[in-house]
mmCIF file of C-alpha atoms in Angstrom:
data_model
loop_
_atom_site.group_PDB
_atom_site.id
_atom_site.type_symbol
_atom_site.label_atom_id
_atom_site.label_comp_id
_atom_site.label_asym_id
_atom_site.label_seq_id
_atom_site.Cartn_x
_atom_site.Cartn_y
_atom_site.Cartn_z
ATOM 1 C CA MET A 10 25.181 -9.371 -16.868
ATOM 2 C CA SER A 11 21.851 -10.909 -15.886
ATOM 3 C CA THR A 12 21.671 -13.679 -13.300
ATOM 4 C CA PRO A 13 20.024 -16.804 -14.774
ATOM 5 C CA GLY A 14 16.727 -17.725 -13.148
ATOM 6 C CA ARG A 15 16.103 -14.341 -11.547
ATOM 7 C CA VAL A 16 13.278 -12.020 -12.529
ATOM 8 C CA ARG A 17 14.534 -8.763 -14.025
ATOM 9 C CA VAL A 18 13.035 -5.833 -12.111
ATOM 10 C CA PHE A 19 12.908 -2.159 -13.046
ATOM 11 C CA GLN A 20 11.839 -0.008 -10.077
ATOM 12 C CA VAL A 21 10.025 3.336 -10.169
ATOM 13 C CA ALA A 22 10.599 5.955 -7.430
ATOM 14 C CA THR A 23 12.904 6.310 -4.428
ATOM 15 C CA GLY A 24 10.671 7.910 -1.824
ATOM 16 C CA ASN A 25 10.345 6.298 1.585
ATOM 17 C CA LEU A 26 9.104 2.995 0.225
ATOM 18 C CA GLY A 27 11.219 2.941 -2.905
ATOM 19 C CA THR A 28 14.381 3.678 -0.928
ATOM 20 C CA GLU A 29 13.791 0.636 1.275
ATOM 21 C CA MET A 30 12.946 -1.598 -1.684
ATOM 22 C CA ILE A 31 16.226 -0.983 -3.541
ATOM 23 C CA GLY A 32 18.135 -2.778 -0.783
ATOM 24 C CA ARG A 33 15.452 -5.441 -0.430
ATOM 25 C CA ILE A 34 15.570 -6.293 -4.143
ATOM 26 C CA GLN A 35 19.364 -6.565 -3.939
ATOM 27 C CA ARG A 36 19.031 -9.217 -1.234
ATOM 28 C CA HIS A 37 16.012 -11.028 -2.701
ATOM 29 C CA PRO A 38 17.024 -14.445 -4.084
ATOM 30 C CA ASP A 39 14.449 -14.379 -6.898
ATOM 31 C CA LEU A 40 14.995 -10.842 -8.172
ATOM 32 C CA GLU A 41 17.580 -8.782 -10.058
ATOM 33 C CA LEU A 42 17.403 -4.987 -10.188
ATOM 34 C CA VAL A 43 18.148 -3.869 -13.748
ATOM 35 C CA GLY A 44 16.966 -0.266 -13.634
ATOM 36 C CA LEU A 45 15.574 2.637 -11.639
ATOM 37 C CA HIS A 46 13.186 5.307 -12.922
ATOM 38 C CA CYS A 47 13.206 8.644 -11.081
ATOM 39 C CA TYR A 48 11.040 11.728 -11.482
ATOM 40 C CA SER A 49 13.488 14.145 -9.813
ATOM 41 C CA PRO A 50 16.052 15.521 -12.302
ATOM 42 C CA ASP A 51 18.752 15.642 -9.609
ATOM 43 C CA LYS A 52 18.595 11.845 -9.233
ATOM 44 C CA ILE A 53 18.867 10.954 -12.925
ATOM 45 C CA GLY A 54 22.344 9.742 -13.894
ATOM 46 C CA ARG A 55 23.307 8.759 -10.340
ATOM 47 C CA ASP A 56 23.863 5.260 -9.004
ATOM 48 C CA ALA A 57 20.755 3.803 -7.371
ATOM 49 C CA GLY A 58 22.731 2.748 -4.300
ATOM 50 C CA GLU A 59 24.090 6.255 -3.839
ATOM 51 C CA ILE A 60 20.570 7.725 -4.120
ATOM 52 C CA VAL A 61 19.179 5.528 -1.332
ATOM 53 C CA GLY A 62 22.247 5.702 0.909
ATOM 54 C CA ILE A 63 23.895 2.324 0.396
ATOM 55 C CA GLU A 64 26.966 1.174 -1.511
ATOM 56 C CA PRO A 65 26.917 1.742 -5.306
ATOM 57 C CA ILE A 66 25.194 -1.166 -7.042
ATOM 58 C CA GLY A 67 25.943 -0.459 -10.691
ATOM 59 C CA VAL A 68 22.415 0.615 -11.656
ATOM 60 C CA THR A 69 22.085 4.159 -12.983
ATOM 61 C CA ALA A 70 18.828 6.062 -12.509
ATOM 62 C CA THR A 71 17.025 7.060 -15.701
ATOM 63 C CA GLY A 72 14.079 9.344 -16.351
ATOM 64 C CA SER A 73 12.181 8.235 -19.448
ATOM 65 C CA VAL A 74 9.730 5.447 -20.196
ATOM 66 C CA GLU A 75 11.721 4.652 -23.336
ATOM 67 C CA GLN A 76 14.719 3.761 -21.164
ATOM 68 C CA ILE A 77 12.554 1.439 -19.083
ATOM 69 C CA ILE A 78 11.368 -0.389 -22.188
ATOM 70 C CA ALA A 79 14.893 -0.533 -23.676
ATOM 71 C CA ALA A 80 16.167 -2.312 -20.538
ATOM 72 C CA ARG A 81 13.738 -5.179 -21.278
ATOM 73 C CA PRO A 82 12.783 -5.985 -17.680
ATOM 74 C CA ASP A 83 10.314 -8.731 -16.863
ATOM 75 C CA VAL A 84 8.437 -6.548 -14.410
ATOM 76 C CA LEU A 85 8.197 -2.955 -13.262
ATOM 77 C CA THR A 86 7.666 -2.265 -9.557
ATOM 78 C CA PHE A 87 5.955 1.060 -8.913
ATOM 79 C CA HIS A 88 6.432 2.642 -5.472
ATOM 80 C CA GLY A 89 5.359 6.237 -6.071
ATOM 81 C CA VAL A 90 2.875 7.872 -3.702
ATOM 82 C CA PHE A 91 0.298 8.324 -6.468
ATOM 83 C CA PRO A 92 -0.242 6.219 -9.621
ATOM 84 C CA ASP A 93 1.247 7.168 -12.993
ATOM 85 C CA GLU A 94 -1.303 5.686 -15.359
ATOM 86 C CA ASP A 95 0.367 6.994 -18.521
ATOM 87 C CA LEU A 96 3.550 5.169 -17.538
ATOM 88 C CA TYR A 97 1.592 2.018 -16.691
ATOM 89 C CA VAL A 98 -0.024 1.929 -20.110
ATOM 90 C CA LYS A 99 3.221 2.379 -22.064
ATOM 91 C CA VAL A 100 5.060 -0.246 -20.039
ATOM 92 C CA LEU A 101 2.220 -2.769 -20.181
ATOM 93 C CA GLU A 102 1.860 -2.267 -23.953
ATOM 94 C CA ALA A 103 5.550 -3.114 -24.246
ATOM 95 C CA GLY A 104 4.908 -6.502 -22.632
ATOM 96 C CA ILE A 105 6.292 -5.631 -19.206
ATOM 97 C CA ASP A 106 4.280 -6.696 -16.148
ATOM 98 C CA VAL A 107 3.545 -4.113 -13.440
ATOM 99 C CA VAL A 108 3.340 -4.623 -9.674
ATOM 100 C CA THR A 109 2.291 -1.493 -7.792
ATOM 101 C CA THR A 110 1.814 -0.412 -4.177
ATOM 102 C CA ALA A 111 0.200 2.894 -5.206
ATOM 103 C CA ASP A 112 -3.536 3.183 -4.510
ATOM 104 C CA TRP A 113 -4.699 0.043 -6.296
ATOM 105 C CA ILE A 114 -6.218 -3.270 -5.223
ATOM 106 C CA THR A 115 -8.971 -3.959 -7.760
ATOM 107 C CA GLY A 116 -9.485 -0.645 -9.590
ATOM 108 C CA PHE A 117 -12.920 0.075 -8.091
ATOM 109 C CA HIS A 118 -11.643 3.125 -6.213
ATOM 110 C CA ARG A 119 -9.657 4.560 -9.122
ATOM 111 C CA ASP A 120 -12.618 4.100 -11.463
ATOM 112 C CA THR A 121 -15.005 5.742 -8.997
ATOM 113 C CA ASN A 122 -12.942 8.637 -7.676
ATOM 114 C CA HIS A 123 -10.289 9.389 -10.307
ATOM 115 C CA PRO A 124 -11.767 9.531 -13.835
ATOM 116 C CA HIS A 125 -9.294 8.968 -16.648
ATOM 117 C CA PRO A 126 -8.762 11.996 -18.937
ATOM 118 C CA SER A 127 -10.066 9.915 -21.852
ATOM 119 C CA GLY A 128 -13.438 9.540 -20.165
ATOM 120 C CA ARG A 129 -13.016 5.779 -19.922
ATOM 121 C CA LYS A 130 -12.645 3.904 -16.650
ATOM 122 C CA VAL A 131 -9.039 3.629 -15.520
ATOM 123 C CA SER A 132 -9.402 -0.142 -15.190
ATOM 124 C CA GLU A 133 -10.575 -0.355 -18.822
ATOM 125 C CA VAL A 134 -7.557 1.639 -20.006
ATOM 126 C CA ILE A 135 -5.146 -0.573 -18.084
ATOM 127 C CA ALA A 136 -6.896 -3.798 -19.090
ATOM 128 C CA ALA A 137 -6.663 -2.783 -22.762
ATOM 129 C CA ALA A 138 -2.937 -2.095 -22.381
ATOM 130 C CA CYS A 139 -2.488 -5.536 -20.788
ATOM 131 C CA GLU A 140 -4.285 -7.130 -23.719
ATOM 132 C CA ARG A 141 -2.152 -5.312 -26.285
ATOM 133 C CA GLY A 142 1.093 -6.234 -24.523
ATOM 134 C CA ASP A 143 0.081 -9.677 -23.199
ATOM 135 C CA SER A 144 1.104 -8.345 -19.785
ATOM 136 C CA THR A 145 -0.153 -8.465 -16.189
ATOM 137 C CA PHE A 146 -1.047 -5.722 -13.692
ATOM 138 C CA TYR A 147 -1.231 -6.318 -9.922
ATOM 139 C CA GLY A 148 -1.776 -3.984 -6.980
ATOM 140 C CA THR A 149 -0.987 -4.879 -3.374
ATOM 141 C CA GLY A 150 0.683 -3.701 -0.170
ATOM 142 C CA MET A 151 0.391 -4.274 3.548
ATOM 143 C CA ASN A 152 -2.891 -2.428 4.041
ATOM 144 C CA PRO A 153 -4.858 -2.614 1.911
ATOM 145 C CA GLY A 154 -3.465 -5.892 0.658
ATOM 146 C CA LEU A 155 -1.914 -8.413 2.994
ATOM 147 C CA SER A 156 -3.999 -7.396 6.013
ATOM 148 C CA GLN A 157 -7.227 -8.317 4.175
ATOM 149 C CA ILE A 158 -5.692 -11.585 2.960
ATOM 150 C CA LEU A 159 -4.849 -12.408 6.580
ATOM 151 C CA GLY A 160 -8.440 -11.594 7.508
ATOM 152 C CA ILE A 161 -9.772 -13.987 4.889
ATOM 153 C CA VAL A 162 -7.414 -16.790 5.951
ATOM 154 C CA HIS A 163 -8.456 -16.417 9.590
ATOM 155 C CA THR A 164 -11.972 -17.554 8.688
ATOM 156 C CA ALA A 165 -10.888 -20.915 7.263
ATOM 157 C CA ASP A 166 -11.931 -22.681 10.486
ATOM 158 C CA VAL A 167 -15.134 -20.704 11.048
ATOM 159 C CA ALA A 168 -18.438 -22.442 10.309
ATOM 160 C CA GLU A 169 -20.691 -19.370 10.259
ATOM 161 C CA ILE A 170 -19.505 -15.758 9.996
ATOM 162 C CA GLU A 171 -21.545 -12.863 11.331
ATOM 163 C CA ASN A 172 -18.935 -10.116 10.923
ATOM 164 C CA ILE A 173 -15.267 -9.796 10.027
ATOM 165 C CA THR A 174 -13.303 -6.649 10.831
ATOM 166 C CA VAL A 175 -9.674 -5.991 9.940
ATOM 167 C CA THR A 176 -8.101 -3.076 11.837
ATOM 168 C CA GLU A 177 -4.814 -1.264 11.299
ATOM 169 C CA SER A 178 -3.888 0.244 14.681
ATOM 170 C CA VAL A 179 -0.621 2.139 14.192
ATOM 171 C CA ASP A 180 1.384 5.244 14.982
ATOM 172 C CA VAL A 181 1.976 6.838 11.581
ATOM 173 C CA SER A 182 4.527 9.455 12.650
ATOM 174 C CA CYS A 183 7.332 7.274 11.289
ATOM 175 C CA HIS A 184 5.941 7.559 7.750
ATOM 176 C CA HIS A 185 7.760 10.707 6.655
ATOM 177 C CA SER A 186 5.711 11.656 3.618
ATOM 178 C CA VAL A 187 4.649 15.285 3.815
ATOM 179 C CA ASP A 188 2.650 15.072 0.582
ATOM 180 C CA THR A 189 0.655 12.101 1.854
ATOM 181 C CA TRP A 190 -0.348 13.596 5.188
ATOM 182 C CA LYS A 191 -0.983 17.057 3.815
ATOM 183 C CA ALA A 192 -3.366 15.530 1.275
ATOM 184 C CA VAL A 193 -5.159 13.455 3.919
ATOM 185 C CA GLY A 194 -5.673 16.523 6.107
ATOM 186 C CA TYR A 195 -3.242 16.160 8.979
ATOM 187 C CA GLY A 196 -2.303 19.582 10.328
ATOM 188 C CA ARG A 197 -5.583 21.243 9.301
ATOM 189 C CA PRO A 198 -7.986 22.436 12.039
ATOM 190 C CA VAL A 199 -10.335 19.574 12.914
ATOM 191 C CA ASP A 200 -13.326 21.815 12.225
ATOM 192 C CA ASP A 201 -12.150 22.309 8.628
ATOM 193 C CA PRO A 202 -15.149 20.998 6.627
ATOM 194 C CA THR A 203 -12.871 19.641 3.884
ATOM 195 C CA ILE A 204 -11.122 17.078 6.104
ATOM 196 C CA GLY A 205 -13.800 14.400 5.750
ATOM 197 C CA GLU A 206 -13.661 14.640 1.970
ATOM 198 C CA SER A 207 -9.843 14.479 2.023
ATOM 199 C CA LEU A 208 -9.801 11.444 4.294
ATOM 200 C CA HIS A 209 -12.208 9.653 2.001
ATOM 201 C CA LYS A 210 -10.485 10.639 -1.226
ATOM 202 C CA TYR A 211 -7.068 9.426 -0.121
ATOM 203 C CA THR A 212 -8.158 6.289 1.723
ATOM 204 C CA ALA A 213 -10.969 5.148 -0.572
ATOM 205 C CA VAL A 214 -8.769 2.339 -1.902
ATOM 206 C CA PHE A 215 -9.945 0.533 1.244
ATOM 207 C CA ALA A 216 -13.346 0.296 -0.433
ATOM 208 C CA ASP A 217 -11.571 -1.948 -2.965
ATOM 209 C CA ALA A 218 -10.377 -4.162 -0.123
ATOM 210 C CA VAL A 219 -13.862 -4.435 1.407
ATOM 211 C CA HIS A 220 -16.053 -4.463 -1.679
ATOM 212 C CA LEU A 221 -14.129 -6.395 -4.273
ATOM 213 C CA MET A 222 -11.606 -8.444 -2.326
ATOM 214 C CA MET A 223 -12.931 -9.576 1.048
ATOM 215 C CA ALA A 224 -16.618 -9.671 0.121
ATOM 216 C CA ASP A 225 -15.782 -11.444 -3.136
ATOM 217 C CA ALA A 226 -13.785 -14.104 -1.263
ATOM 218 C CA PHE A 227 -16.779 -14.781 0.971
ATOM 219 C CA GLY A 228 -19.258 -14.824 -1.905
ATOM 220 C CA LEU A 229 -21.005 -11.904 -0.253
ATOM 221 C CA GLU A 230 -22.985 -9.414 -2.334
ATOM 222 C CA LEU A 231 -22.847 -6.014 -0.647
ATOM 223 C CA ASP A 232 -25.530 -3.364 -0.876
ATOM 224 C CA GLU A 233 -22.996 -0.587 -0.262
ATOM 225 C CA VAL A 234 -19.717 0.292 1.418
ATOM 226 C CA LYS A 235 -20.269 2.929 4.102
ATOM 227 C CA PHE A 236 -17.521 5.394 5.037
ATOM 228 C CA GLY A 237 -17.332 6.899 8.521
ATOM 229 C CA TYR A 238 -14.721 8.687 10.586
ATOM 230 C CA GLU A 239 -13.805 10.301 13.904
ATOM 231 C CA LEU A 240 -11.153 12.994 14.279
ATOM 232 C CA GLY A 241 -8.623 13.515 17.072
ATOM 233 C CA ALA A 242 -7.551 17.148 17.657
ATOM 234 C CA CYS A 243 -4.032 17.887 18.883
ATOM 235 C CA THR A 244 -4.154 19.097 22.495
ATOM 236 C CA GLU A 245 -0.845 20.932 22.052
ATOM 237 C CA ASP A 246 1.516 22.004 19.281
ATOM 238 C CA VAL A 247 3.366 18.961 17.982
ATOM 239 C CA ASP A 248 6.690 19.297 16.137
ATOM 240 C CA LEU A 249 7.724 15.958 14.650
ATOM 241 C CA GLY A 250 10.845 17.410 13.063
ATOM 242 C CA TRP A 251 9.604 16.598 9.586
ATOM 243 C CA TYR A 252 5.998 17.830 10.083
ATOM 244 C CA PHE A 253 4.314 20.386 12.347
ATOM 245 C CA LEU A 254 0.827 19.915 13.787
ATOM 246 C CA PRO A 255 -0.647 23.024 15.471
ATOM 247 C CA LYS A 256 -2.832 22.691 18.546
ATOM 248 C CA GLY A 257 -6.404 21.971 17.455
ATOM 249 C CA SER A 258 -5.351 20.377 14.163
ATOM 250 C CA LEU A 259 -5.917 16.811 13.012
ATOM 251 C CA GLY A 260 -3.446 14.517 14.770
ATOM 252 C CA ALA A 261 -5.301 11.189 14.841
ATOM 253 C CA ASN A 262 -8.301 9.497 13.268
ATOM 254 C CA TYR A 263 -10.502 6.427 13.288
ATOM 255 C CA ILE A 264 -11.872 5.497 9.855
ATOM 256 C CA LYS A 265 -14.356 2.759 9.020
ATOM 257 C CA TYR A 266 -15.157 1.182 5.657
ATOM 258 C CA GLN A 267 -18.145 -1.094 6.235
ATOM 259 C CA GLY A 268 -19.579 -3.540 3.728
ATOM 260 C CA MET A 269 -23.333 -3.551 4.360
ATOM 261 C CA VAL A 270 -25.956 -6.242 3.689
ATOM 262 C CA ASP A 271 -29.584 -5.482 4.589
ATOM 263 C CA GLY A 272 -28.454 -2.655 6.858
ATOM 264 C CA VAL A 273 -25.966 -4.822 8.786
ATOM 265 C CA ALA A 274 -22.156 -4.371 8.636
ATOM 266 C CA ARG A 275 -20.660 -7.692 7.553
ATOM 267 C CA VAL A 276 -17.170 -6.982 6.204
ATOM 268 C CA GLU A 277 -15.163 -4.068 7.584
ATOM 269 C CA SER A 278 -11.756 -2.407 7.312
ATOM 270 C CA HIS A 279 -10.808 0.085 10.052
ATOM 271 C CA LEU A 280 -7.911 2.542 10.223
ATOM 272 C CA GLU A 281 -6.857 3.615 13.719
ATOM 273 C CA TRP A 282 -4.061 6.126 13.131
ATOM 274 C CA GLN A 283 -2.204 8.564 15.333
ATOM 275 C CA MET A 284 0.503 11.037 14.432
ATOM 276 C CA THR A 285 0.784 11.908 18.140
ATOM 277 C CA PRO A 286 -0.761 10.478 21.334
ATOM 278 C CA HIS A 287 -1.635 14.032 22.415
ATOM 279 C CA THR A 288 -5.113 14.238 20.864
ATOM 280 C CA ASP A 289 -8.699 14.461 22.007
ATOM 281 C CA PRO A 290 -10.157 11.969 21.523
ATOM 282 C CA ALA A 291 -7.202 9.566 21.561
ATOM 283 C CA TRP A 292 -7.198 5.880 20.696
ATOM 284 C CA ASN A 293 -5.385 2.949 22.266
ATOM 285 C CA ILE A 294 -2.890 2.338 19.488
ATOM 286 C CA LYS A 295 -1.767 -1.290 19.552
ATOM 287 C CA GLY A 296 0.928 -1.193 16.864
ATOM 288 C CA CYS A 297 -0.400 -4.136 14.898
ATOM 289 C CA TYR A 298 -3.006 -5.473 12.485
ATOM 290 C CA ILE A 299 -6.030 -7.064 14.130
ATOM 291 C CA THR A 300 -8.522 -9.540 12.701
ATOM 292 C CA GLN A 301 -11.784 -10.012 14.572
ATOM 293 C CA VAL A 302 -14.283 -12.610 13.403
ATOM 294 C CA THR A 303 -17.655 -12.844 15.118
ATOM 295 C CA GLY A 304 -19.290 -16.178 14.433
ATOM 296 C CA ASP A 305 -19.100 -19.879 15.212
ATOM 297 C CA PRO A 306 -16.412 -19.955 16.478
ATOM 298 C CA SER A 307 -15.197 -16.354 16.935
ATOM 299 C CA ILE A 308 -11.588 -15.407 16.201
ATOM 300 C CA TYR A 309 -9.301 -12.653 17.497
ATOM 301 C CA SER A 310 -5.820 -12.412 16.012
ATOM 302 C CA LYS A 311 -3.010 -9.856 16.132
ATOM 303 C CA HIS A 312 -0.449 -9.633 13.354
ATOM 304 C CA MET A 313 2.469 -8.063 15.225
ATOM 305 C CA ILE A 314 5.692 -6.974 13.509
ATOM 306 C CA PHE A 315 9.049 -6.872 15.287
ATOM 307 C CA PRO A 316 12.493 -5.851 13.971
ATOM 308 C CA ARG A 317 15.154 -8.434 13.313
ATOM 309 C CA ALA A 318 17.541 -9.284 16.167
ATOM 310 C CA GLY A 319 20.045 -6.525 16.874
ATOM 311 C CA PHE A 320 18.175 -3.905 14.839
ATOM 312 C CA ASP A 321 18.864 -0.375 16.132
ATOM 313 C CA LEU A 322 15.565 1.355 16.847
ATOM 314 C CA SER A 323 17.171 4.473 18.326
ATOM 315 C CA ASP A 324 17.345 5.949 14.818
ATOM 316 C CA PRO A 325 13.819 7.028 13.698
ATOM 317 C CA ARG A 326 14.761 6.213 10.107
ATOM 318 C CA ASN A 327 15.326 2.584 11.082
ATOM 319 C CA PHE A 328 11.966 2.449 12.807
ATOM 320 C CA ALA A 329 10.319 3.873 9.690
ATOM 321 C CA SER A 330 12.043 1.286 7.502
ATOM 322 C CA ILE A 331 10.085 -1.512 9.193
ATOM 323 C CA GLY A 332 6.821 -0.007 7.973
ATOM 324 C CA MET A 333 8.238 0.409 4.488
ATOM 325 C CA THR A 334 9.461 -3.199 4.487
ATOM 326 C CA VAL A 335 6.075 -4.693 5.351
ATOM 327 C CA THR A 336 4.414 -2.467 2.743
ATOM 328 C CA GLY A 337 6.772 -3.390 -0.075
ATOM 329 C CA LEU A 338 7.553 -7.069 0.560
ATOM 330 C CA PRO A 339 4.043 -8.322 -0.300
ATOM 331 C CA ALA A 340 4.752 -6.852 -3.744
ATOM 332 C CA LEU A 341 8.297 -8.204 -4.116
ATOM 333 C CA ASN A 342 7.459 -11.687 -2.866
ATOM 334 C CA ALA A 343 4.538 -11.918 -5.313
ATOM 335 C CA ILE A 344 6.581 -10.974 -8.393
ATOM 336 C CA THR A 345 7.473 -14.488 -9.558
ATOM 337 C CA SER A 346 3.803 -15.495 -9.346
ATOM 338 C CA VAL A 347 2.672 -12.335 -11.145
ATOM 339 C CA VAL A 348 5.130 -12.947 -13.973
ATOM 340 C CA ALA A 349 3.744 -16.487 -14.319
ATOM 341 C CA ALA A 350 0.098 -15.307 -14.206
ATOM 342 C CA PRO A 351 -2.163 -14.845 -17.240
ATOM 343 C CA ALA A 352 -2.354 -11.414 -18.865
ATOM 344 C CA GLY A 353 -4.748 -8.814 -17.530
ATOM 345 C CA ILE A 354 -5.564 -7.081 -14.265
ATOM 346 C CA ILE A 355 -5.305 -9.583 -11.430
ATOM 347 C CA THR A 356 -5.967 -9.489 -7.680
ATOM 348 C CA SER A 357 -4.627 -11.568 -4.817
ATOM 349 C CA ALA A 358 -7.500 -14.006 -5.392
ATOM 350 C CA ASP A 359 -5.909 -14.936 -8.734
ATOM 351 C CA LEU A 360 -2.515 -15.867 -7.291
ATOM 352 C CA PRO A 361 -1.300 -19.136 -5.740
ATOM 353 C CA LEU A 362 -0.323 -19.504 -2.080
ATOM 354 C CA ARG A 363 3.313 -19.166 -3.175
ATOM 355 C CA ALA A 364 2.676 -15.486 -3.928
ATOM 356 C CA PHE A 365 2.184 -14.775 -0.208
ATOM 357 C CA ALA A 366 5.292 -16.610 0.992
ATOM 358 C CA GLY A 367 8.541 -15.014 2.063
ATOM 359 C CA ARG A 368 11.962 -16.376 1.198
ATOM 360 C CA PHE A 369 14.393 -18.250 3.432
ATOM 361 C CA LYS A 370 17.845 -16.768 4.029
ATOM 362 C CA ILE A 371 20.374 -18.906 2.194
#
């Protein structure tokens, strides 16, 4: 039985992020989970609650796009590590909106670095599917996503901007995704010449955030987005339990995406990551998201995230769930606004302030 007034949600994937979002949807006052799509055969046919380690919730995991469409959800939330563009197209053509946290803010990065098999731009393929199904497609997350929105908002009381830099300064060892970190290059020797290419390939979505989100909000026409990086080599073997980093391998990094105008960096997104503090060089990880605005006046702001009262941080899985929560909630809280939005590919600039608001506990 559907709950009147709630948006019907069909979720894809139960990795780290998807596992956290099942419980969050259950407690979200605006949303109703009506289905779960899984890629692993051993999960299909099982209760979604059982899969993610909570009480059974009466939603059985399925494994085909046809079953998604038959459930007639209002929106599909996609929390896989990498996009599934074939699934997107079929769902959008069926009139179902899509909200994704997988490697998408505007489509610039996917178009540039991941050509569609058809030879067309990925954004063109998705936009055409939206048109055929009168549906909406939206990509977001914590970073890129909310952190850039916070950066934009922090300039509302600035008369003249010289530079704005948004920095994610975090310990990433709680993000237990072997596929993600293997792809990025963590664990490879720092002198491996392929690391720079890997870092760029799997973080280039931040070019979306700089080029076509922040710069667009400021009415700034960029000449280019420069990519730069520094690597931190492990000074000892590091065994995280879920991942092993040999001495001399990549254990930390500092990445810069810089929007340039006339040779000057104006809009920037930085990634200060460590898997371990035992690296050379090492960075002063602050565990937060930082906005720095140089101008008249200048602004410095930290977006710091703390667990709810009484939350047990002795369990590493609980600590990791905080990161998954702040990644997924910008998507869940935006769903009602996305469903109400016009058809097509949209960005955060197209949504009302309500899309960035949390919900009060009732």
